Short mmCIF file of C-alpha atoms in Angstrom, two decimals:
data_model
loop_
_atom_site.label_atom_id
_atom_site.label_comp_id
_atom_site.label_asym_id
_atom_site.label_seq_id
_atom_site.Cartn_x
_atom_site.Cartn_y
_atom_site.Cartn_z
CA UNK A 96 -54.31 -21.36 10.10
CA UNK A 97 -51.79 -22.86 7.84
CA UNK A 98 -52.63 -20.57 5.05
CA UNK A 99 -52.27 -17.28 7.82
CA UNK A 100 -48.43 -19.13 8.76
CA UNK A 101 -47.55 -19.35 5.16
CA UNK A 102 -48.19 -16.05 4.29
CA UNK A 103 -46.72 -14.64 7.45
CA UNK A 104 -43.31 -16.91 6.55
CA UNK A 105 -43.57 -14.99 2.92
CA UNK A 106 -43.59 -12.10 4.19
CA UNK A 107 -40.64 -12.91 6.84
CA UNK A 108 -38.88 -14.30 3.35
CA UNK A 109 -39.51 -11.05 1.42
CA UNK A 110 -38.97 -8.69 4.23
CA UNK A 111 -34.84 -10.65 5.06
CA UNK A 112 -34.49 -10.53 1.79
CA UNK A 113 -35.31 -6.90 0.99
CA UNK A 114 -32.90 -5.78 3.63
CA UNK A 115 -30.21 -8.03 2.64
CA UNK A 116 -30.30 -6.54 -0.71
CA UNK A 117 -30.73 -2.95 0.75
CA UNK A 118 -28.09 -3.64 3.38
CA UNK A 119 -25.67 -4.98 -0.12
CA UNK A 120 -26.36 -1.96 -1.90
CA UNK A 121 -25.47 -0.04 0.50
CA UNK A 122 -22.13 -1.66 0.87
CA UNK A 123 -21.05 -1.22 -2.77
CA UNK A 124 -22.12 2.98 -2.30
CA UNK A 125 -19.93 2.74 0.62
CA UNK A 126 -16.90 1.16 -1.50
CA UNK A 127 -17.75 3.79 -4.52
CA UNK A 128 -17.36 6.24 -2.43
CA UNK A 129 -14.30 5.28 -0.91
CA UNK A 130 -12.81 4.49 -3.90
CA UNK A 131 -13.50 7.24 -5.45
CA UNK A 132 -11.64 9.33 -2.48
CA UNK A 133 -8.55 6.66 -2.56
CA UNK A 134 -8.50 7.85 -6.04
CA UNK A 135 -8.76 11.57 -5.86
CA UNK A 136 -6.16 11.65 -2.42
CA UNK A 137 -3.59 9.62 -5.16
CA UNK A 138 -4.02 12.09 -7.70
CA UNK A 139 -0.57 13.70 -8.97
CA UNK A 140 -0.49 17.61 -7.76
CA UNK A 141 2.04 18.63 -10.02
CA UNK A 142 2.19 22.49 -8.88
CA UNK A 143 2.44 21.09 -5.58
CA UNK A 144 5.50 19.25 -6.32
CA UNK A 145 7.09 22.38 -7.78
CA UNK A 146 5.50 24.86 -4.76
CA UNK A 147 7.14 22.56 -1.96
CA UNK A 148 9.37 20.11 -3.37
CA UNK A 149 9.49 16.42 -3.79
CA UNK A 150 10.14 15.85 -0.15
CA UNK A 151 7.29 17.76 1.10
CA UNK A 152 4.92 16.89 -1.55
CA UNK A 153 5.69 13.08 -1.02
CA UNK A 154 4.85 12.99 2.73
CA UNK A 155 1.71 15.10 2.18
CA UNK A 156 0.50 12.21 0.24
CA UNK A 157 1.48 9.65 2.23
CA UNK A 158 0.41 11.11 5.34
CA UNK A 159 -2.87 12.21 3.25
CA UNK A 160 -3.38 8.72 2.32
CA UNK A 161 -2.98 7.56 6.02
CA UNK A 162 0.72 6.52 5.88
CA UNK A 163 3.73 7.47 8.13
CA UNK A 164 7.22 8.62 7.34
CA UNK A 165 10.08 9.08 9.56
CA UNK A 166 12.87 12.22 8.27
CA UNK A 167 16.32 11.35 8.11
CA UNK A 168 18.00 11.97 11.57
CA UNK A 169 14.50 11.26 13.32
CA UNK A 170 13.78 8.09 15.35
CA UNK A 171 10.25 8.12 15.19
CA UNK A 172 7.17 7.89 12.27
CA UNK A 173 5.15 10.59 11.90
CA UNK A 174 1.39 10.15 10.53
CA UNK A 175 0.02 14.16 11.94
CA UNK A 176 -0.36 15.30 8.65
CA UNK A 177 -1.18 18.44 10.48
CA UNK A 178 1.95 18.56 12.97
CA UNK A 179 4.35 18.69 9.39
CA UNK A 180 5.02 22.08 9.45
CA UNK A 181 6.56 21.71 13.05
CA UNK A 182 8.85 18.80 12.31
CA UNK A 183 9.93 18.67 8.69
CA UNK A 184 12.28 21.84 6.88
CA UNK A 185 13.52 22.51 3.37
CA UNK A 186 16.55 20.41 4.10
CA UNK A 187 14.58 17.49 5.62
CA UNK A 188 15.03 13.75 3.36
CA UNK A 189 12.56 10.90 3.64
CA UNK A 190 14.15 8.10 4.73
CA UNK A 191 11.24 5.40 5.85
CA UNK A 192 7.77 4.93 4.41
CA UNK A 193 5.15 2.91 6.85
CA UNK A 194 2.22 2.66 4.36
CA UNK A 195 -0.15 -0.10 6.60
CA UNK A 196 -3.61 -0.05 6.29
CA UNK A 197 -2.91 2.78 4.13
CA UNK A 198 -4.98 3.62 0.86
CA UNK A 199 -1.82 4.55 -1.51
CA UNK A 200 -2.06 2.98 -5.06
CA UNK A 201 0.04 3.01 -8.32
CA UNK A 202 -1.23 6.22 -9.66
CA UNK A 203 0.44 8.42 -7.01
CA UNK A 204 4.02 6.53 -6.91
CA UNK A 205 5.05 9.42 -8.94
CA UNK A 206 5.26 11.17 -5.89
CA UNK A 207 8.36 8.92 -5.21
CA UNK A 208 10.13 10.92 -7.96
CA UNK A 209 13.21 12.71 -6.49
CA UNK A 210 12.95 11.63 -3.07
CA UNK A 211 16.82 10.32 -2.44
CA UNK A 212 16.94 9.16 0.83
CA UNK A 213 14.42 6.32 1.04
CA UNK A 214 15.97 2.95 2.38
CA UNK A 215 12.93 0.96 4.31
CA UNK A 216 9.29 0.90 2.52
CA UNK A 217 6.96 -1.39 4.58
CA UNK A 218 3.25 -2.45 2.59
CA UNK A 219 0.92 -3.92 5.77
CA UNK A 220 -2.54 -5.29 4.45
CA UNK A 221 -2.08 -1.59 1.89
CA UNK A 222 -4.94 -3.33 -0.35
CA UNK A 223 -4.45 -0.97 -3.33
CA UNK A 224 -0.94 -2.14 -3.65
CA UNK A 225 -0.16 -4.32 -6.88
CA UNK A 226 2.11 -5.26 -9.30
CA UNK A 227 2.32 -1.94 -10.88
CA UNK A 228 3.12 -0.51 -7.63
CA UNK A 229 5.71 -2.62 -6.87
CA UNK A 230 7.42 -2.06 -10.44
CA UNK A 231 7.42 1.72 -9.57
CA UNK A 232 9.41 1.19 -6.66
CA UNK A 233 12.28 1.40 -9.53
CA UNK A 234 11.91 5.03 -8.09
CA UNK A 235 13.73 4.26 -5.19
CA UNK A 236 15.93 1.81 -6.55
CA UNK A 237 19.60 4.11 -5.93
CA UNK A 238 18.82 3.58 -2.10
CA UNK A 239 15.88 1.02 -1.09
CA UNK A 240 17.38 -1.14 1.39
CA UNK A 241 14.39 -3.03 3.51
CA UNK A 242 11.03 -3.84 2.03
CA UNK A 243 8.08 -5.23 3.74
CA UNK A 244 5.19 -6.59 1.96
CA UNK A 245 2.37 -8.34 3.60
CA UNK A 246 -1.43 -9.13 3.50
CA UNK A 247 -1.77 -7.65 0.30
CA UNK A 248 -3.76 -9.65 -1.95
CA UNK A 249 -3.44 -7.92 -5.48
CA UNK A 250 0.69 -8.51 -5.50
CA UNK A 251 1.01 -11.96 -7.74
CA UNK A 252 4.35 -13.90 -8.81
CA UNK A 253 5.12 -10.86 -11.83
CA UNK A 254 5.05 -8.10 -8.76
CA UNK A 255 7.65 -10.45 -6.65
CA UNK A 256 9.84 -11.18 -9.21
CA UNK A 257 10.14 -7.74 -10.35
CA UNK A 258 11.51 -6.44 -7.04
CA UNK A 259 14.65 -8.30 -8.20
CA UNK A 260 15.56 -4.48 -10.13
CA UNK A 261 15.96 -3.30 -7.02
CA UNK A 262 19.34 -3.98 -6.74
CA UNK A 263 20.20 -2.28 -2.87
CA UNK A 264 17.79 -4.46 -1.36
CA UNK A 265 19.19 -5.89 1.78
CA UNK A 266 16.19 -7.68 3.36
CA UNK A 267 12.90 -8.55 1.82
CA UNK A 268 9.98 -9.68 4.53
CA UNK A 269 7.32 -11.52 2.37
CA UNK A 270 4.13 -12.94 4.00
CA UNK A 271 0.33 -13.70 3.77
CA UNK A 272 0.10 -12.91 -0.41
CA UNK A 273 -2.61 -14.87 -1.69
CA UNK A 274 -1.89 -13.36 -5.26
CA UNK A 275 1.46 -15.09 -5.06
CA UNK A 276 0.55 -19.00 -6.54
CA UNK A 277 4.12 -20.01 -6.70
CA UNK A 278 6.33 -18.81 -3.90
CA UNK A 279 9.42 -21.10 -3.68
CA UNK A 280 9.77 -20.20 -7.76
CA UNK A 281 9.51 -16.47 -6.61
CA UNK A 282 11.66 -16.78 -3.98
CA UNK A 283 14.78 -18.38 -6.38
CA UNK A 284 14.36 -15.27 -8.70
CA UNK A 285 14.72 -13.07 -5.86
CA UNK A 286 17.79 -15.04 -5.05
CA UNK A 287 19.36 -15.13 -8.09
CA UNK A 288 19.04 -11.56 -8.52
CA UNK A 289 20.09 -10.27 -5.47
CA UNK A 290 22.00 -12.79 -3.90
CA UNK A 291 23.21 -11.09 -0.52
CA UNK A 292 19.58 -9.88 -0.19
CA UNK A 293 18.16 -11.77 3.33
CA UNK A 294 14.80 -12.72 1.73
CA UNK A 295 12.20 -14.06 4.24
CA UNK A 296 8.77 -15.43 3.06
CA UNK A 297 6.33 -16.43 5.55
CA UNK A 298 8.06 -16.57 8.37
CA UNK A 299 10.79 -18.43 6.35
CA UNK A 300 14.52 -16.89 5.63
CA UNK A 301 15.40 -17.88 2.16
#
């Protein structure tokens, strides 16, 4: 009898761990995969850019990448990627950039090129957001007022400190950066650099 429950607990033992394993490989197809698309939606379409403009190009992506913009003159964010057509024009200027939860990365910033209206940028738990990214917010630097960054874990202390080139920045909401290992140092760069900038870093105004 022993010998039958030993075998049977075995085969209970080989049989969790087989679907752990299965269930794990799984997983990491899952996060190829949707890598692979957060890659390909960030990809630069150059003839795009020229076909449409900067404008349009530049909210296609975001709203591609699951991000909202709100036109200058317009109260509201739009995410509708499909309703575009109906609410943006030739003359139309983005002026705010709600990228939470969104999948935009580094390698399609270059979309910011030539967009001259941009004051408020706001990075929610936007996971693919880094240092890099943050340095190519230089592309907005001639108007970036308000800048949110929060929950996102690949910024570190070089991505904080950086922002300090961005020399329009009126308010800066920090929180929840796990990347960042020395705040208060961060927070005196930011300071020193832009010293009428309202700089708030969890939950904290600086």
């Amino acid at each position: 009898m022993a010998t039958i429950c030993l075998r049977k607990s075995c085969s209970v033992a080989v049989a969790t761990g087989f679907r752990q394993r299965q269930i794990m490989a799984n997983m990491q197809i899952k996060r190829t995969a949707f890598a692979f698309l957060d890659a390909a939606w960030n990809r630069i379409d150059a003839n795009r850019i020229k076909e449409v403009g900067p404008e349009k190009a530049a909210a296609e992506w975001l709203m591609r990448c699951g991000a909202a913009v709100k036109w200058r003159g317009q109260n509201k964010f739009m995410a509708d990627y499909n309703a575009m057509e109906l609410t943006s024009g030739a003359d139309m200027k983005i002026e705010g950039i709600n990228a939470a939860e969104s999948c935009i990365m580094a390698s399609g910033f270059d979309y910011l090129k030539g967009l001259s209206a941009v004051r408020q940028v706001k990075f929610n738990k936007t996971h693919h957001i880094d240092d890099l990214a943050l340095k190519k917010l230089s592309l907005l630097q001639d108007t970036l007022e308000d800048l949110e960054v929060v929950s996102c874990g690949n910024v570190t202390d070089i991505g904080i400190k950086g922002l300090g080139e961005l020399r329009k920045l009126k308010t800066v909401h920090l929180a929840d950066l796990i990347g960042v290992k020395k705040p208060e140092e961060c927070v005196k760069s930011l300071k020193a650099a832009l010293p009428q900038c309202q700089i708030q870093f969890d939950g904290k105004a600086k």
